[in-house]
Structure formats: structure tokens, C-alpha cells
Short mmCIF file of N, CA and C in Angstrom, two decimals:
data_model
loop_
_atom_site.label_atom_id
_atom_site.label_comp_id
_atom_site.label_asym_id
_atom_site.label_seq_id
_atom_site.Cartn_x
_atom_site.Cartn_y
_atom_site.Cartn_z
N MET A 1243 104.88 113.67 108.08
CA MET A 1243 103.88 114.54 107.51
C MET A 1243 104.06 114.55 105.99
N ARG A 1244 102.99 114.28 105.27
CA ARG A 1244 103.02 114.26 103.81
C ARG A 1244 103.09 115.66 103.25
N GLU A 1245 103.80 115.80 102.12
CA GLU A 1245 103.89 117.07 101.43
C GLU A 1245 103.15 116.97 100.11
N ILE A 1246 102.42 118.02 99.78
CA ILE A 1246 101.68 118.06 98.53
C ILE A 1246 102.66 117.99 97.37
N GLY A 1247 102.34 117.13 96.39
CA GLY A 1247 103.16 116.99 95.19
C GLY A 1247 104.36 116.07 95.34
N VAL A 1248 104.58 115.51 96.54
CA VAL A 1248 105.71 114.62 96.77
C VAL A 1248 105.18 113.20 96.94
N PRO A 1249 105.53 112.29 96.01
CA PRO A 1249 105.05 110.91 96.15
C PRO A 1249 105.57 110.26 97.43
N HIS A 1250 104.75 109.41 98.00
CA HIS A 1250 105.14 108.65 99.19
C HIS A 1250 106.02 107.47 98.76
N PRO A 1251 107.05 107.14 99.52
CA PRO A 1251 107.91 106.00 99.14
C PRO A 1251 107.09 104.70 99.05
N ARG A 1252 107.41 103.90 98.06
CA ARG A 1252 106.72 102.62 97.88
C ARG A 1252 107.09 101.66 99.00
N LEU A 1253 106.17 100.79 99.31
CA LEU A 1253 106.41 99.70 100.24
C LEU A 1253 107.23 98.64 99.50
N PRO A 1254 108.30 98.11 100.10
CA PRO A 1254 109.07 97.06 99.41
C PRO A 1254 108.15 95.89 99.05
N LEU A 1255 108.42 95.28 97.91
CA LEU A 1255 107.63 94.14 97.47
C LEU A 1255 107.85 92.95 98.40
N PRO A 1256 106.81 92.12 98.58
CA PRO A 1256 107.01 90.91 99.39
C PRO A 1256 107.92 89.92 98.64
N ALA A 1257 108.43 88.94 99.36
CA ALA A 1257 109.26 87.92 98.74
C ALA A 1257 108.45 87.22 97.65
N SER A 1258 109.14 86.71 96.65
CA SER A 1258 108.50 86.06 95.50
C SER A 1258 107.47 85.02 95.95
N GLY A 1259 106.26 85.15 95.41
CA GLY A 1259 105.20 84.19 95.71
C GLY A 1259 104.48 84.41 97.03
N GLU A 1260 104.92 85.39 97.82
CA GLU A 1260 104.29 85.65 99.11
C GLU A 1260 103.32 86.81 99.00
N ARG A 1261 102.42 86.86 99.97
CA ARG A 1261 101.46 87.96 100.06
C ARG A 1261 101.92 88.94 101.11
N ASP A 1262 101.45 90.18 100.96
CA ASP A 1262 101.76 91.21 101.95
C ASP A 1262 101.14 90.86 103.30
N ASP A 1263 101.84 91.22 104.36
CA ASP A 1263 101.26 91.14 105.70
C ASP A 1263 100.19 92.23 105.77
N PRO A 1264 98.93 91.86 106.03
CA PRO A 1264 97.86 92.87 106.03
C PRO A 1264 98.10 94.04 106.98
N ARG A 1265 98.63 93.77 108.16
CA ARG A 1265 98.87 94.86 109.12
C ARG A 1265 99.95 95.82 108.62
N ALA A 1266 101.01 95.27 108.07
CA ALA A 1266 102.09 96.12 107.55
C ALA A 1266 101.60 96.94 106.35
N PHE A 1267 100.80 96.31 105.48
CA PHE A 1267 100.28 97.04 104.34
C PHE A 1267 99.35 98.18 104.79
N LEU A 1268 98.47 97.91 105.75
CA LEU A 1268 97.57 98.96 106.25
C LEU A 1268 98.33 100.08 106.95
N ALA A 1269 99.40 99.73 107.65
CA ALA A 1269 100.23 100.77 108.30
C ALA A 1269 100.87 101.66 107.24
N TRP A 1270 101.43 101.04 106.18
CA TRP A 1270 102.00 101.83 105.09
C TRP A 1270 100.93 102.68 104.42
N LEU A 1271 99.75 102.10 104.19
CA LEU A 1271 98.67 102.81 103.53
C LEU A 1271 98.23 104.03 104.35
N SER A 1272 98.21 103.90 105.67
CA SER A 1272 97.85 105.03 106.54
C SER A 1272 98.87 106.16 106.44
N ASP A 1273 100.13 105.81 106.25
CA ASP A 1273 101.15 106.83 106.04
C ASP A 1273 101.03 107.46 104.65
N ALA A 1274 100.77 106.63 103.65
CA ALA A 1274 100.71 107.10 102.27
C ALA A 1274 99.47 107.95 102.00
N ILE A 1275 98.34 107.56 102.61
CA ILE A 1275 97.06 108.26 102.41
C ILE A 1275 96.53 108.61 103.79
N PRO A 1276 96.79 109.81 104.28
CA PRO A 1276 96.49 110.17 105.67
C PRO A 1276 95.05 109.91 106.12
N MET A 1277 94.07 110.00 105.23
CA MET A 1277 92.68 109.80 105.66
C MET A 1277 92.39 108.35 106.07
N VAL A 1278 93.26 107.40 105.66
CA VAL A 1278 93.03 105.98 105.93
C VAL A 1278 92.89 105.70 107.43
N GLU A 1279 93.70 106.38 108.24
CA GLU A 1279 93.65 106.11 109.69
C GLU A 1279 92.31 106.51 110.29
N HIS A 1280 91.50 107.27 109.56
CA HIS A 1280 90.21 107.73 110.06
C HIS A 1280 89.03 106.96 109.46
N LEU A 1281 89.29 105.92 108.69
CA LEU A 1281 88.22 105.19 108.02
C LEU A 1281 87.57 104.10 108.87
N GLY A 1282 88.20 103.73 109.97
CA GLY A 1282 87.62 102.70 110.83
C GLY A 1282 87.90 101.28 110.39
N ILE A 1283 88.97 101.07 109.60
CA ILE A 1283 89.31 99.71 109.15
C ILE A 1283 89.86 98.93 110.33
N ARG A 1284 89.17 97.86 110.69
CA ARG A 1284 89.60 97.02 111.81
C ARG A 1284 90.42 95.82 111.36
N GLU A 1285 90.12 95.33 110.15
CA GLU A 1285 90.80 94.13 109.66
C GLU A 1285 90.76 94.13 108.14
N MET A 1286 91.82 93.56 107.55
CA MET A 1286 91.88 93.32 106.11
C MET A 1286 92.31 91.88 105.93
N ARG A 1287 91.61 91.17 105.03
CA ARG A 1287 91.98 89.78 104.78
C ARG A 1287 91.59 89.38 103.35
N ARG A 1288 92.20 88.30 102.88
CA ARG A 1288 91.87 87.70 101.59
C ARG A 1288 90.93 86.53 101.83
N GLU A 1289 89.95 86.39 100.96
CA GLU A 1289 89.08 85.22 100.93
C GLU A 1289 88.99 84.80 99.48
N GLY A 1290 89.88 83.90 99.06
CA GLY A 1290 89.95 83.53 97.65
C GLY A 1290 90.37 84.73 96.83
N GLU A 1291 89.57 85.09 95.82
CA GLU A 1291 89.87 86.26 94.98
C GLU A 1291 89.36 87.55 95.60
N SER A 1292 88.68 87.46 96.72
CA SER A 1292 88.12 88.65 97.36
C SER A 1292 89.09 89.27 98.35
N LEU A 1293 89.04 90.60 98.44
CA LEU A 1293 89.71 91.34 99.50
C LEU A 1293 88.60 91.86 100.39
N VAL A 1294 88.73 91.66 101.69
CA VAL A 1294 87.66 92.00 102.64
C VAL A 1294 88.20 92.95 103.70
N TRP A 1295 87.43 93.98 103.97
CA TRP A 1295 87.69 94.87 105.11
C TRP A 1295 86.54 94.75 106.08
N GLU A 1296 86.88 94.71 107.37
CA GLU A 1296 85.90 94.83 108.45
C GLU A 1296 86.05 96.25 108.98
N LEU A 1297 84.94 96.99 109.11
CA LEU A 1297 85.01 98.40 109.47
C LEU A 1297 84.05 98.76 110.60
N SER A 1298 84.43 99.78 111.34
CA SER A 1298 83.58 100.37 112.37
C SER A 1298 82.77 101.49 111.74
N LEU A 1299 81.51 101.60 112.12
CA LEU A 1299 80.67 102.66 111.59
C LEU A 1299 80.97 104.01 112.23
N ALA A 1300 81.36 104.02 113.51
CA ALA A 1300 81.49 105.27 114.27
C ALA A 1300 82.24 106.39 113.53
N PRO A 1301 83.40 106.15 112.88
CA PRO A 1301 84.08 107.26 112.21
C PRO A 1301 83.38 107.73 110.93
N ASN A 1302 82.38 107.00 110.50
CA ASN A 1302 81.72 107.30 109.22
C ASN A 1302 80.25 107.68 109.38
N LEU A 1303 79.88 108.14 110.56
CA LEU A 1303 78.48 108.52 110.80
C LEU A 1303 78.12 109.81 110.06
N ASN A 1304 76.87 109.87 109.59
CA ASN A 1304 76.35 111.11 109.03
C ASN A 1304 75.45 111.79 110.06
N ASP A 1305 74.78 112.86 109.66
CA ASP A 1305 73.92 113.60 110.58
C ASP A 1305 72.69 112.82 111.01
N LYS A 1306 72.36 111.73 110.33
CA LYS A 1306 71.20 110.91 110.66
C LYS A 1306 71.55 109.72 111.56
N GLY A 1307 72.85 109.56 111.83
CA GLY A 1307 73.29 108.44 112.66
C GLY A 1307 73.51 107.16 111.89
N THR A 1308 73.56 107.25 110.56
CA THR A 1308 73.84 106.09 109.71
C THR A 1308 75.13 106.38 108.92
N GLY A 1309 75.49 105.48 108.02
CA GLY A 1309 76.72 105.64 107.26
C GLY A 1309 76.69 106.84 106.33
N PHE A 1310 77.77 107.62 106.32
CA PHE A 1310 77.92 108.79 105.45
C PHE A 1310 78.28 108.32 104.05
N GLY A 1311 77.41 108.60 103.08
CA GLY A 1311 77.61 108.12 101.71
C GLY A 1311 78.94 108.49 101.10
N GLY A 1312 79.41 109.71 101.33
CA GLY A 1312 80.69 110.12 100.77
C GLY A 1312 81.85 109.32 101.32
N GLY A 1313 81.83 109.06 102.62
CA GLY A 1313 82.88 108.25 103.24
C GLY A 1313 82.83 106.81 102.76
N LEU A 1314 81.61 106.26 102.63
CA LEU A 1314 81.46 104.88 102.16
C LEU A 1314 81.94 104.75 100.72
N THR A 1315 81.66 105.75 99.92
CA THR A 1315 82.12 105.76 98.53
C THR A 1315 83.64 105.80 98.47
N ALA A 1316 84.25 106.63 99.30
CA ALA A 1316 85.72 106.69 99.34
C ALA A 1316 86.30 105.33 99.73
N GLN A 1317 85.65 104.65 100.66
CA GLN A 1317 86.13 103.34 101.09
C GLN A 1317 86.05 102.32 99.96
N THR A 1318 84.95 102.32 99.20
CA THR A 1318 84.84 101.35 98.11
C THR A 1318 85.91 101.62 97.05
N THR A 1319 86.15 102.89 96.74
CA THR A 1319 87.17 103.24 95.75
C THR A 1319 88.55 102.80 96.22
N LEU A 1320 88.86 103.06 97.48
CA LEU A 1320 90.17 102.69 98.02
C LEU A 1320 90.33 101.18 98.11
N LEU A 1321 89.27 100.46 98.44
CA LEU A 1321 89.35 99.00 98.51
C LEU A 1321 89.69 98.43 97.14
N GLY A 1322 89.10 98.96 96.08
CA GLY A 1322 89.44 98.50 94.74
C GLY A 1322 90.88 98.80 94.38
N TRP A 1323 91.36 99.98 94.79
CA TRP A 1323 92.76 100.33 94.57
C TRP A 1323 93.66 99.34 95.31
N CYS A 1324 93.30 99.01 96.54
CA CYS A 1324 94.09 98.05 97.33
C CYS A 1324 94.08 96.68 96.68
N TRP A 1325 92.91 96.22 96.22
CA TRP A 1325 92.82 94.92 95.57
C TRP A 1325 93.81 94.87 94.41
N THR A 1326 93.77 95.88 93.56
CA THR A 1326 94.63 95.90 92.37
C THR A 1326 96.10 96.00 92.75
N THR A 1327 96.42 96.86 93.69
CA THR A 1327 97.80 97.04 94.14
C THR A 1327 98.35 95.75 94.75
N LEU A 1328 97.57 95.11 95.61
CA LEU A 1328 98.03 93.86 96.24
C LEU A 1328 98.17 92.74 95.21
N TRP A 1329 97.25 92.68 94.26
CA TRP A 1329 97.34 91.68 93.19
C TRP A 1329 98.65 91.85 92.42
N LEU A 1330 98.98 93.09 92.08
CA LEU A 1330 100.24 93.37 91.38
C LEU A 1330 101.44 93.00 92.23
N ARG A 1331 101.41 93.37 93.50
CA ARG A 1331 102.54 93.11 94.40
C ARG A 1331 102.81 91.61 94.54
N GLU A 1332 101.75 90.80 94.58
CA GLU A 1332 101.91 89.34 94.67
C GLU A 1332 102.64 88.79 93.46
N ARG A 1333 102.57 89.50 92.37
CA ARG A 1333 103.22 89.07 91.13
C ARG A 1333 104.54 89.78 90.88
N GLY A 1334 105.02 90.52 91.88
CA GLY A 1334 106.32 91.17 91.80
C GLY A 1334 106.33 92.48 91.06
N HIS A 1335 105.17 93.13 90.91
CA HIS A 1335 105.08 94.40 90.19
C HIS A 1335 104.85 95.55 91.16
N ALA A 1336 105.71 96.54 91.12
CA ALA A 1336 105.52 97.79 91.87
C ALA A 1336 105.06 98.82 90.84
N ARG A 1337 103.76 98.95 90.67
CA ARG A 1337 103.20 99.79 89.62
C ARG A 1337 102.19 100.76 90.21
N ASP A 1338 101.98 101.85 89.50
CA ASP A 1338 100.96 102.82 89.90
C ASP A 1338 99.60 102.36 89.40
N VAL A 1339 98.60 102.53 90.28
CA VAL A 1339 97.22 102.18 89.98
C VAL A 1339 96.37 103.42 90.20
N VAL A 1340 95.45 103.66 89.28
CA VAL A 1340 94.51 104.77 89.44
C VAL A 1340 93.11 104.27 89.14
N VAL A 1341 92.13 104.91 89.79
CA VAL A 1341 90.75 104.59 89.45
C VAL A 1341 90.39 105.41 88.22
N ALA A 1342 89.87 104.73 87.19
CA ALA A 1342 89.51 105.40 85.95
C ALA A 1342 88.03 105.76 85.93
N GLU A 1343 87.22 104.95 86.56
CA GLU A 1343 85.77 105.18 86.57
C GLU A 1343 85.20 104.48 87.79
N ALA A 1344 84.21 105.08 88.41
CA ALA A 1344 83.58 104.46 89.58
C ALA A 1344 82.12 104.89 89.66
N SER A 1345 81.30 103.98 90.15
CA SER A 1345 79.89 104.30 90.39
C SER A 1345 79.43 103.49 91.58
N GLN A 1346 78.36 103.93 92.19
CA GLN A 1346 77.83 103.22 93.35
C GLN A 1346 76.31 103.33 93.38
N ARG A 1347 75.72 102.36 94.06
CA ARG A 1347 74.28 102.32 94.23
C ARG A 1347 74.01 102.01 95.70
N PHE A 1348 73.32 102.92 96.35
CA PHE A 1348 72.98 102.76 97.76
C PHE A 1348 71.66 102.01 97.87
N LEU A 1349 71.65 100.89 98.60
CA LEU A 1349 70.48 100.01 98.66
C LEU A 1349 69.76 100.05 100.00
N ALA A 1350 70.49 100.32 101.07
CA ALA A 1350 69.90 100.36 102.41
C ALA A 1350 70.83 101.17 103.30
N PRO A 1351 70.29 101.78 104.37
CA PRO A 1351 71.17 102.53 105.28
C PRO A 1351 72.12 101.60 106.02
N VAL A 1352 73.31 102.12 106.29
CA VAL A 1352 74.30 101.37 107.08
C VAL A 1352 74.08 101.78 108.53
N THR A 1353 73.67 100.81 109.35
CA THR A 1353 73.24 101.10 110.72
C THR A 1353 74.13 100.50 111.80
N GLY A 1354 75.21 99.86 111.39
CA GLY A 1354 76.13 99.25 112.35
C GLY A 1354 77.46 98.97 111.68
N ASP A 1355 78.36 98.35 112.42
CA ASP A 1355 79.64 97.97 111.85
C ASP A 1355 79.39 97.11 110.61
N TYR A 1356 80.32 97.11 109.68
CA TYR A 1356 80.05 96.50 108.39
C TYR A 1356 81.31 95.91 107.79
N ARG A 1357 81.12 95.20 106.69
CA ARG A 1357 82.26 94.65 105.94
C ARG A 1357 82.11 95.05 104.48
N LEU A 1358 83.24 95.30 103.86
CA LEU A 1358 83.33 95.59 102.44
C LEU A 1358 84.08 94.45 101.76
N THR A 1359 83.56 94.00 100.64
CA THR A 1359 84.24 92.98 99.85
C THR A 1359 84.53 93.53 98.47
N CYS A 1360 85.61 93.06 97.88
CA CYS A 1360 85.99 93.50 96.54
C CYS A 1360 86.42 92.26 95.75
N THR A 1361 85.82 92.11 94.57
CA THR A 1361 86.14 90.98 93.69
C THR A 1361 86.14 91.46 92.24
N PRO A 1362 86.83 90.73 91.37
CA PRO A 1362 86.75 91.07 89.95
C PRO A 1362 85.30 90.94 89.47
N GLU A 1363 84.91 91.87 88.60
CA GLU A 1363 83.55 91.86 88.06
C GLU A 1363 83.33 90.65 87.15
N ARG A 1364 84.35 90.27 86.39
CA ARG A 1364 84.25 89.15 85.46
C ARG A 1364 85.04 87.95 85.99
N ALA A 1365 84.59 86.78 85.66
CA ALA A 1365 85.22 85.55 86.15
C ALA A 1365 86.70 85.47 85.80
N HIS A 1366 87.10 85.95 84.65
CA HIS A 1366 88.51 85.86 84.23
C HIS A 1366 89.19 87.22 84.21
N GLY A 1367 88.71 88.14 85.03
CA GLY A 1367 89.27 89.50 85.06
C GLY A 1367 90.74 89.53 85.39
N SER A 1368 91.16 88.72 86.34
CA SER A 1368 92.58 88.68 86.74
C SER A 1368 93.46 88.19 85.61
N GLU A 1369 93.00 87.13 84.93
CA GLU A 1369 93.78 86.57 83.83
C GLU A 1369 93.89 87.58 82.68
N THR A 1370 92.80 88.27 82.39
CA THR A 1370 92.82 89.28 81.34
C THR A 1370 93.79 90.41 81.68
N LEU A 1371 93.78 90.85 82.94
CA LEU A 1371 94.71 91.89 83.36
C LEU A 1371 96.15 91.41 83.20
N ALA A 1372 96.43 90.17 83.61
CA ALA A 1372 97.79 89.63 83.48
C ALA A 1372 98.23 89.59 82.02
N GLU A 1373 97.33 89.18 81.12
CA GLU A 1373 97.65 89.13 79.69
C GLU A 1373 97.94 90.52 79.13
N ARG A 1374 97.13 91.51 79.52
CA ARG A 1374 97.34 92.87 79.03
C ARG A 1374 98.64 93.46 79.55
N LEU A 1375 98.97 93.18 80.80
CA LEU A 1375 100.24 93.67 81.34
C LEU A 1375 101.42 93.07 80.58
N ALA A 1376 101.31 91.78 80.27
CA ALA A 1376 102.40 91.10 79.55
C ALA A 1376 102.53 91.61 78.12
N SER A 1377 101.42 91.86 77.45
CA SER A 1377 101.48 92.25 76.04
C SER A 1377 101.60 93.75 75.81
N ARG A 1378 101.01 94.56 76.70
CA ARG A 1378 100.98 96.01 76.47
C ARG A 1378 101.73 96.82 77.53
N GLY A 1379 102.06 96.17 78.65
CA GLY A 1379 102.75 96.89 79.72
C GLY A 1379 101.82 97.73 80.59
N ARG A 1380 100.54 97.63 80.33
CA ARG A 1380 99.53 98.34 81.12
C ARG A 1380 98.23 97.56 80.99
N GLY A 1381 97.24 97.90 81.81
CA GLY A 1381 95.97 97.19 81.73
C GLY A 1381 94.93 97.80 82.64
N ARG A 1382 93.73 97.22 82.57
CA ARG A 1382 92.60 97.67 83.39
C ARG A 1382 91.86 96.45 83.90
N ILE A 1383 91.22 96.65 85.05
CA ILE A 1383 90.36 95.60 85.59
C ILE A 1383 89.12 96.25 86.20
N ALA A 1384 87.99 95.63 85.95
CA ALA A 1384 86.72 96.07 86.54
C ALA A 1384 86.50 95.27 87.82
N LEU A 1385 86.24 95.98 88.91
CA LEU A 1385 86.03 95.35 90.21
C LEU A 1385 84.66 95.75 90.77
N THR A 1386 84.10 94.85 91.57
CA THR A 1386 82.84 95.13 92.26
C THR A 1386 83.10 95.13 93.75
N GLN A 1387 82.59 96.16 94.43
CA GLN A 1387 82.67 96.23 95.88
C GLN A 1387 81.25 96.16 96.44
N GLN A 1388 81.10 95.39 97.51
CA GLN A 1388 79.81 95.29 98.19
C GLN A 1388 79.99 95.59 99.67
N LEU A 1389 79.07 96.37 100.21
CA LEU A 1389 79.08 96.70 101.63
C LEU A 1389 77.94 95.96 102.29
N TRP A 1390 78.27 95.15 103.27
CA TRP A 1390 77.30 94.32 104.00
C TRP A 1390 77.24 94.76 105.45
N CYS A 1391 76.04 95.02 105.92
CA CYS A 1391 75.78 95.29 107.34
C CYS A 1391 74.99 94.08 107.82
N GLY A 1392 75.69 93.14 108.49
CA GLY A 1392 75.06 91.85 108.80
C GLY A 1392 74.79 91.13 107.49
N ASP A 1393 73.54 90.70 107.29
CA ASP A 1393 73.16 89.99 106.07
C ASP A 1393 72.55 90.92 105.02
N THR A 1394 72.56 92.22 105.29
CA THR A 1394 71.94 93.19 104.38
C THR A 1394 72.98 93.84 103.48
N LEU A 1395 72.74 93.75 102.17
CA LEU A 1395 73.59 94.44 101.20
C LEU A 1395 73.13 95.89 101.16
N CYS A 1396 74.00 96.79 101.61
CA CYS A 1396 73.65 98.21 101.72
C CYS A 1396 74.16 99.06 100.58
N LEU A 1397 75.24 98.64 99.95
CA LEU A 1397 75.88 99.45 98.91
C LEU A 1397 76.59 98.51 97.95
N GLU A 1398 76.41 98.78 96.67
CA GLU A 1398 77.16 98.06 95.66
C GLU A 1398 77.84 99.09 94.78
N ALA A 1399 79.14 98.91 94.56
CA ALA A 1399 79.92 99.84 93.76
C ALA A 1399 80.68 99.07 92.70
N CYS A 1400 80.99 99.77 91.63
CA CYS A 1400 81.80 99.20 90.55
C CYS A 1400 82.90 100.20 90.24
N GLY A 1401 84.08 99.70 89.99
CA GLY A 1401 85.19 100.57 89.64
C GLY A 1401 86.05 99.95 88.58
N ASP A 1402 86.59 100.78 87.73
CA ASP A 1402 87.50 100.37 86.68
C ASP A 1402 88.86 100.93 87.06
N TYR A 1403 89.84 100.05 87.31
CA TYR A 1403 91.15 100.45 87.81
C TYR A 1403 92.19 100.24 86.73
N ALA A 1404 92.97 101.26 86.47
CA ALA A 1404 94.01 101.22 85.44
C ALA A 1404 95.37 101.02 86.08
N VAL A 1405 96.14 100.10 85.53
CA VAL A 1405 97.53 99.89 85.91
C VAL A 1405 98.37 100.63 84.88
N LEU A 1406 99.12 101.61 85.36
CA LEU A 1406 99.88 102.45 84.46
C LEU A 1406 101.17 101.76 84.02
N PRO A 1407 101.71 102.17 82.88
CA PRO A 1407 102.98 101.58 82.42
C PRO A 1407 104.10 101.83 83.42
N ALA A 1408 105.05 100.95 83.46
CA ALA A 1408 106.21 101.13 84.35
C ALA A 1408 106.94 102.40 83.93
N SER A 1409 107.41 103.13 84.95
CA SER A 1409 108.10 104.39 84.63
C SER A 1409 109.57 104.18 84.43
#
């Protein structure tokens, strides 16, 4: 049981050059952020620079029987946090990440199970973040999240994620 004001223990970093096991990372994330177990995440995977979640709609229904905007927004924000955290972990950094700014645009109702994708907003966003971390010890990256229900783009979100200085 999590206690208010008490940080959750960090997940040990993966071996040098390796990626986190998606199942182990999601299990840790569910412990660290209790609402995660209720989001309906069925799968997490990498596709190139993208982080992808496959999700069930059932836990995120609104009163109209479609996707609840507040829950979908929370998912896009968390997916960006995960993208940034996993990117850091692959490079051997155990750092705190916070969302600095986020916005979303709802394009169509979510009427079934869906997938969320997260990618850097700019082509060289990852390289810029790496350079800023090396030179300043902190940095930011702009990420785009898209929610797809089949072939329909239902939600597009943008987030600016800050990597805090090492403590």
C-alpha cells in the first residue's frame, strides 16, 4: 500500500545496452502508480522510436458508452512519462521525469479497444535531449501521443516532459 508523501522505490536499471522487460516494467508501474492497474493496458511494446500500448475500453467507459476523456488524457500523459523514463533507463539513467505541459485534441469518439502511440514530436528530439542531459544535467523533450481505434485517429495529445537534475 502506497503512503502519501513517500516515494516509491525505483526499479533497478536494466543491464547496459538492454531494454526493460515490458511486463516487469508495467508490474512496477502498477505498484508505483496505483491507478495504472485500472487503465486496461493489455500490452506495451516498442516499435522503433515509438512506445505503443494496447488497451481495453471497458475500464475507461463514460456515461455515453464511449471513451472517458479524462481517463484517456491521463493515459496519454502517462505514456509520455513512460517513453521518457524508458528512454533514460536504456541509457543507464535513473532520473525523475515530470510532465511540464500537456494538451489534447479529441477528434472522434473511442468506441472499442484501442492503441496509444508515443513518439518524439521532432525528428531529432532524442538527440537533443541527450545533448542537453550531457551539457546541463537536465533536459526536456516534446512528445506526441495518438490514440487509434482501428484505423480512426480519435485523440492526439502533445506533452513536454522534463528530466530533472540528478539528486
